[in-house]
């Protein structure tokens, strides 16, 4: 097999290269990001400026060094890992010391249930499929059990380890395919520009572990392809372990795994007209069978969970193309809260334009040098699919499908862009100028990806637990309600809007219903209570109803924080929507903190 | 495992890490030992056991060891689920057994002369110093993130709650989530038209008071409405929070 770290010779005397100074700059950048978040939590400015400056201080020096010819393979790997971990740190300093993303609180509940009961597969009342993919929570529970760490600390360490695995595997995958450590380093750095890298892919959620495992499997397949024929069987166990772990960890990633294996098998057959090893078709079949088995036997609820958004996405595409519904405006999340400034939009769109401009150059280089490489062909197809997935962002209900697909396609796009060879550009025989230009483009791609992938108004932390003058601390109204529920309500199910429900899961540790099925969201938001809604509460054993004045309580991203006196008024539900439960005979208003009231619907019965 | 320094080291490290991680009650010190046991050693041993003729470089071992360790954790949880449960001891035992078994298999399969690959090149002193400085800055960033800060524009509030405490009393809680120390007057009325029971409170920010108040007439013979009203010291005539509940007759089942 290829001894990949011998591809580029280590320059004499380059012990560590720029690693030391770049560790320092990454640490300084992370500190700037943390100060930016701290200012935002303290409701002071200029938080956003410091935050983006910190991002640049982390990324730009690493990018510049990665464009050089001198760095060794080990140094490039170190820098890529440093970039991945430092950007993961940006997410950590936004949220510590508790999870604040909607999916995180759902998975934290699962991890806590495993830790409490010592067994898997305890029901999750909000996202029912999650307990049936227990890879992440199982791994987290190992750390919780052995060390006694909280779910937050253990989960953050597991996801951080997965992030390190991701960037290292990505580097070796690209190195194996390109044969160039320089291309591999740049491609791995470009991958940090995928929309979901900074926040979505760094959250405590099953995909954050499954995607790194997928990249390890891809790396192993790439190494295996160049292994001696007599040694091919040695890869069976690592591949089977990786495939099985992905299948039990995340549904979408397991489907992506089957797609990658199938695409690679077919490409190898097309190029070599051979099904002989190293064609990985047996792994493609095996993975498909395992995925189908898990889906049918263990996680059958996944079919309904995935089919609804997918069919909605197809309907939305048809409606948008047919002109029956208007296209979705860019830079809109699921809510209308928060507007992305024009400058940020320019950066985000500019990043996509830069990638689109470099794509033909990369494809041309691959055609010239690697058109007999199955991986290069798969990556080229994925890079084209990425731009198709961008079109899905224009159809309202297809936005999320396009966004989720893009992070898989971005693997191919990153490789194609790094293969374009722009880093070799020497304007006026000044190579440093070319390297500066590439560094600036990389910075735009990473910053643009961060802007595109996460709402502008949610890039920074908000006040959740704040200090008071006497050395004490106070917490936001929804968090206080959830902590009260954990302390004071030993049993009984809750009905709540999304953000309140997520906090009732973790740290509340309560069973809770939210969303449209059963129709809790309308029951809470409407000004009057219909008889069927009372029946629905009764039939679902929803004894406690959390009634929240704030419309943002229905927002799983923004609904956890203190209200802020910033001159603009917060959108509220009508008073009757909040107080109507108090008129039900036998109901009692057992908790109130001004914005949030909890009713015990059976107190007088 | 004679002649295989890396495998012997991996097995020894797994046993020592498992014992110390379980024995040390301080979470973050325990983590120092649990992390290599969970995230590196099983994967390294599995890679060593399987890839005898496919010698990987030291660098390639990093993602493979991490990835196979994560896979071991994900699949190990399924195994333990059906073998007595995911307990601290069973997790540590599983990870040690996987490491020992895989290292033993590697030792049997690997030629004696084939050296293992755990050794890494020592960085230059200046690199090490700057790397450590970078880690200190990153540690400062995380420490700052963990530190609650004052937020003058965040709007404070007060919590009030009430729950029955047995058949003839209620527990009333007041939580001060205001920025400053605040005085309150709590009035609790048992039944309609009765005089309320009053209590004065002064709470610091973040402080809570839970008061158990017995019903003046004892356990009710029929459902008795109870209303708790909170007044702030600075606005005494204005009801600030109100909650209510019921005391049910003894023996009446509450669902």
mmCIF file of N, CA and C in Angstrom, chain A residues 147-191:
data_model
loop_
_atom_site.group_PDB
_atom_site.id
_atom_site.type_symbol
_atom_site.label_atom_id
_atom_site.label_comp_id
_atom_site.label_asym_id
_atom_site.label_seq_id
_atom_site.Cartn_x
_atom_site.Cartn_y
_atom_site.Cartn_z
ATOM 1 N N UNK A 147 -16.858 8.202 34.317
ATOM 2 C CA UNK A 147 -16.261 9.381 34.966
ATOM 3 C C UNK A 147 -17.211 10.121 35.902
ATOM 4 N N UNK A 148 -18.516 9.941 35.705
ATOM 5 C CA UNK A 148 -19.477 10.720 36.476
ATOM 6 C C UNK A 148 -19.732 12.098 35.893
ATOM 7 N N UNK A 149 -19.218 12.354 34.697
ATOM 8 C CA UNK A 149 -19.439 13.654 34.057
ATOM 9 C C UNK A 149 -20.916 13.853 33.722
ATOM 10 N N UNK A 150 -21.319 15.126 33.587
ATOM 11 C CA UNK A 150 -22.683 15.436 33.171
ATOM 12 C C UNK A 150 -22.865 15.065 31.701
ATOM 13 N N UNK A 151 -24.121 14.995 31.280
ATOM 14 C CA UNK A 151 -24.411 14.715 29.874
ATOM 15 C C UNK A 151 -23.809 15.769 28.967
ATOM 16 N N UNK A 152 -23.829 17.026 29.412
ATOM 17 C CA UNK A 152 -23.258 18.095 28.575
ATOM 18 C C UNK A 152 -21.759 17.886 28.380
ATOM 19 N N UNK A 153 -21.043 17.684 29.485
ATOM 20 C CA UNK A 153 -19.577 17.553 29.382
ATOM 21 C C UNK A 153 -19.209 16.308 28.582
ATOM 22 N N UNK A 154 -19.845 15.184 28.905
ATOM 23 C CA UNK A 154 -19.511 13.934 28.201
ATOM 24 C C UNK A 154 -19.877 14.048 26.716
ATOM 25 N N UNK A 155 -21.043 14.611 26.446
ATOM 26 C CA UNK A 155 -21.477 14.735 25.050
ATOM 27 C C UNK A 155 -20.571 15.652 24.256
ATOM 28 N N UNK A 156 -20.142 16.745 24.871
ATOM 29 C CA UNK A 156 -19.247 17.671 24.178
ATOM 30 C C UNK A 156 -17.914 16.993 23.860
ATOM 31 N N UNK A 157 -17.415 16.187 24.784
ATOM 32 C CA UNK A 157 -16.142 15.493 24.542
ATOM 33 C C UNK A 157 -16.306 14.445 23.439
ATOM 34 N N UNK A 158 -17.416 13.734 23.443
ATOM 35 C CA UNK A 158 -17.644 12.725 22.384
ATOM 36 C C UNK A 158 -17.709 13.405 21.013
ATOM 37 N N UNK A 159 -18.462 14.493 20.923
ATOM 38 C CA UNK A 159 -18.592 15.175 19.632
ATOM 39 C C UNK A 159 -17.265 15.821 19.222
ATOM 40 N N UNK A 160 -16.524 16.334 20.210
ATOM 41 C CA UNK A 160 -15.200 16.894 19.903
ATOM 42 C C UNK A 160 -14.259 15.826 19.360
ATOM 43 N N UNK A 161 -14.301 14.644 19.957
ATOM 44 C CA UNK A 161 -13.483 13.537 19.449
ATOM 45 C C UNK A 161 -13.917 13.160 18.032
ATOM 46 N N UNK A 162 -15.219 13.151 17.825
ATOM 47 C CA UNK A 162 -15.728 12.834 16.487
ATOM 48 C C UNK A 162 -15.283 13.893 15.482
ATOM 49 N N UNK A 163 -15.232 15.154 15.920
ATOM 50 C CA UNK A 163 -14.805 16.223 15.020
ATOM 51 C C UNK A 163 -13.335 16.030 14.631
ATOM 52 N N UNK A 164 -12.510 15.648 15.611
ATOM 53 C CA UNK A 164 -11.101 15.378 15.334
ATOM 54 C C UNK A 164 -10.979 14.209 14.347
ATOM 55 N N UNK A 165 -11.780 13.199 14.563
ATOM 56 C CA UNK A 165 -11.790 12.044 13.663
ATOM 57 C C UNK A 165 -12.176 12.478 12.252
ATOM 58 N N UNK A 166 -13.179 13.336 12.174
ATOM 59 C CA UNK A 166 -13.668 13.789 10.868
ATOM 60 C C UNK A 166 -12.578 14.475 10.056
ATOM 61 N N UNK A 167 -11.928 15.450 10.655
ATOM 62 C CA UNK A 167 -10.955 16.216 9.868
ATOM 63 C C UNK A 167 -9.734 15.366 9.526
ATOM 64 N N UNK A 168 -9.306 14.506 10.462
ATOM 65 C CA UNK A 168 -8.144 13.658 10.174
ATOM 66 C C UNK A 168 -8.484 12.647 9.073
ATOM 67 N N UNK A 169 -9.654 12.044 9.154
ATOM 68 C CA UNK A 169 -10.057 11.073 8.125
ATOM 69 C C UNK A 169 -10.219 11.756 6.769
ATOM 70 N N UNK A 170 -10.785 12.942 6.807
ATOM 71 C CA UNK A 170 -10.961 13.709 5.568
ATOM 72 C C UNK A 170 -9.600 13.983 4.915
ATOM 73 N N UNK A 171 -8.642 14.379 5.733
ATOM 74 C CA UNK A 171 -7.304 14.673 5.215
ATOM 75 C C UNK A 171 -6.710 13.431 4.550
ATOM 76 N N UNK A 172 -6.780 12.288 5.219
ATOM 77 C CA UNK A 172 -6.170 11.088 4.648
ATOM 78 C C UNK A 172 -6.954 10.562 3.451
ATOM 79 N N UNK A 173 -8.259 10.751 3.453
ATOM 80 C CA UNK A 173 -9.048 10.371 2.276
ATOM 81 C C UNK A 173 -8.562 11.170 1.064
ATOM 82 N N UNK A 174 -8.479 12.483 1.233
ATOM 83 C CA UNK A 174 -8.056 13.336 0.125
ATOM 84 C C UNK A 174 -6.591 13.069 -0.246
ATOM 85 N N UNK A 175 -5.765 12.785 0.747
ATOM 86 C CA UNK A 175 -4.357 12.497 0.471
ATOM 87 C C UNK A 175 -4.220 11.220 -0.337
ATOM 88 N N UNK A 176 -5.014 10.229 0.028
ATOM 89 C CA UNK A 176 -4.930 8.959 -0.666
ATOM 90 C C UNK A 176 -5.372 9.110 -2.126
ATOM 91 N N UNK A 177 -6.404 9.925 -2.341
ATOM 92 C CA UNK A 177 -6.942 10.062 -3.704
ATOM 93 C C UNK A 177 -6.054 10.984 -4.544
ATOM 94 N N UNK A 178 -5.576 12.072 -3.938
ATOM 95 C CA UNK A 178 -4.820 13.050 -4.723
ATOM 96 C C UNK A 178 -3.326 12.725 -4.784
ATOM 97 N N UNK A 179 -2.809 12.046 -3.760
ATOM 98 C CA UNK A 179 -1.372 11.811 -3.670
ATOM 99 C C UNK A 179 -0.611 13.059 -3.278
ATOM 100 N N UNK A 180 -1.302 14.121 -2.919
ATOM 101 C CA UNK A 180 -0.644 15.381 -2.565
ATOM 102 C C UNK A 180 -1.134 15.854 -1.206
ATOM 103 N N UNK A 181 -0.195 16.008 -0.275
ATOM 104 C CA UNK A 181 -0.566 16.483 1.059
ATOM 105 C C UNK A 181 -1.059 17.923 0.995
ATOM 106 N N UNK A 182 -0.530 18.679 0.051
ATOM 107 C CA UNK A 182 -0.945 20.077 -0.067
ATOM 108 C C UNK A 182 -2.412 20.163 -0.503
ATOM 109 N N UNK A 183 -2.748 19.383 -1.523
ATOM 110 C CA UNK A 183 -4.144 19.346 -1.969
ATOM 111 C C UNK A 183 -5.038 18.825 -0.850
ATOM 112 N N UNK A 184 -4.573 17.782 -0.157
ATOM 113 C CA UNK A 184 -5.392 17.187 0.906
ATOM 114 C C UNK A 184 -5.658 18.199 2.021
ATOM 115 N N UNK A 185 -4.623 18.928 2.419
ATOM 116 C CA UNK A 185 -4.791 19.912 3.482
ATOM 117 C C UNK A 185 -5.763 21.008 3.082
ATOM 118 N N UNK A 186 -5.603 21.492 1.853
ATOM 119 C CA UNK A 186 -6.498 22.560 1.388
ATOM 120 C C UNK A 186 -7.934 22.053 1.257
ATOM 121 N N UNK A 187 -8.091 20.834 0.751
ATOM 122 C CA UNK A 187 -9.445 20.289 0.593
ATOM 123 C C UNK A 187 -10.114 20.129 1.948
ATOM 124 N N UNK A 188 -9.348 19.624 2.920
ATOM 125 C CA UNK A 188 -9.939 19.472 4.259
ATOM 126 C C UNK A 188 -10.296 20.836 4.845
ATOM 127 N N UNK A 189 -9.464 21.852 4.566
ATOM 128 C CA UNK A 189 -9.772 23.203 5.061
ATOM 129 C C UNK A 189 -11.006 23.762 4.357
ATOM 130 N N UNK A 190 -11.124 23.501 3.056
ATOM 131 C CA UNK A 190 -12.301 23.981 2.318
ATOM 132 C C UNK A 190 -13.563 23.350 2.894
ATOM 133 N N UNK A 191 -13.452 22.084 3.338
ATOM 134 C CA UNK A 191 -14.652 21.420 3.882
ATOM 135 C C UNK A 191 -15.212 22.182 5.087
#
